[in-house]
Amino acid sequence: MDLTDLPKQHKETPGFLPAIPRHETFGFFMLMLSIWFLILAFFHFFPQIDIAATRIFFQETECPKPAPAGENCGFFPISTDPFFIVLRKILFYVPAAAALVLLGMLIFTVIKNGDESYRGRPAQQYSLSLLTLALGPYVLVNLIFKMFSGRPRPNDTDLFGGTHIFMPAGEFGGECPKNCSFVSGEAAGAGWVICLLPLIPKKLQPFLIPPVIAICIVTPALRVFFGGHYLSDVILGWLSSIVLYAAVFSVANILEQRKFVSENIKNVLVPVAKSD
């Protein structure tokens, strides 16, 4: 007996990452990781783009006393607008709401299918997506990047009404002690939500995909409008979740593939041993 004797359903199985074939998942991860570092390098060597994008939403005012050279007084008008304040608060909880929906779907799948439920692809996709949320926006972004990057937020720098010195993206020597600008946690949450689009049931996709995409764009944009993050912070934060999502699913695919190969070898060797 050889592998050609095995049924077709045992020869290949779909990958964990929806809409991406198993053999292309790792390649997708490497592509997104490369794009992430290229964008980081671009903003690092051209910091004036961050400054120019932020200045669009900054309104200068007269300083109450003579300001040091290079220091500007002012504020970000959108950050004081009641409508946008409420909108940001609502959008802030969208990733948490999506996680609760995923958790509910996972529990429902387990209850419905019993002990065999986790062998099904949907349950595995739900659990891996929840794992990505924990590892990405929470651990990587909020507990590592934002705690140790040292990059002051725009509204904390002397260019935009603060006192700290501006730092380009990727510089870890700034004056921010914690909860820093690099990268945006809310943008990372929005990037995670965008990864869930393939999990939406096909019947609901025409109704849910457009508003979800809009939410995932508006959420990081508001952080720039508010002066809470630079453009580079939100783009890299948004993409960081996609990179990590692909990484987690790539590892899951590799482990699944190794298990699949082991089972195939066993299916081949056991009949041979019995025939001897």
Coordinates of C-alpha atoms in Angstrom, one line a residue, residues 16 114-124 256 259:
F16 CA -6.9 27.0 8.9
G114 CA -19.9 17.3 21.6
D115 CA -16.4 15.8 21.9
E116 CA -15.8 15.8 18.1
S117 CA -16.5 19.6 17.8
Y118 CA -12.9 20.8 18.0
R119 CA -11.9 18.5 15.1
G120 CA -14.1 20.7 12.9
R121 CA -12.5 23.5 11.0
P122 CA -14.9 26.3 12.2
A123 CA -14.2 25.6 15.9
Q124 CA -10.5 25.7 15.3
E256 CA -1.8 20.1 11.5
K259 CA -0.1 15.4 12.3

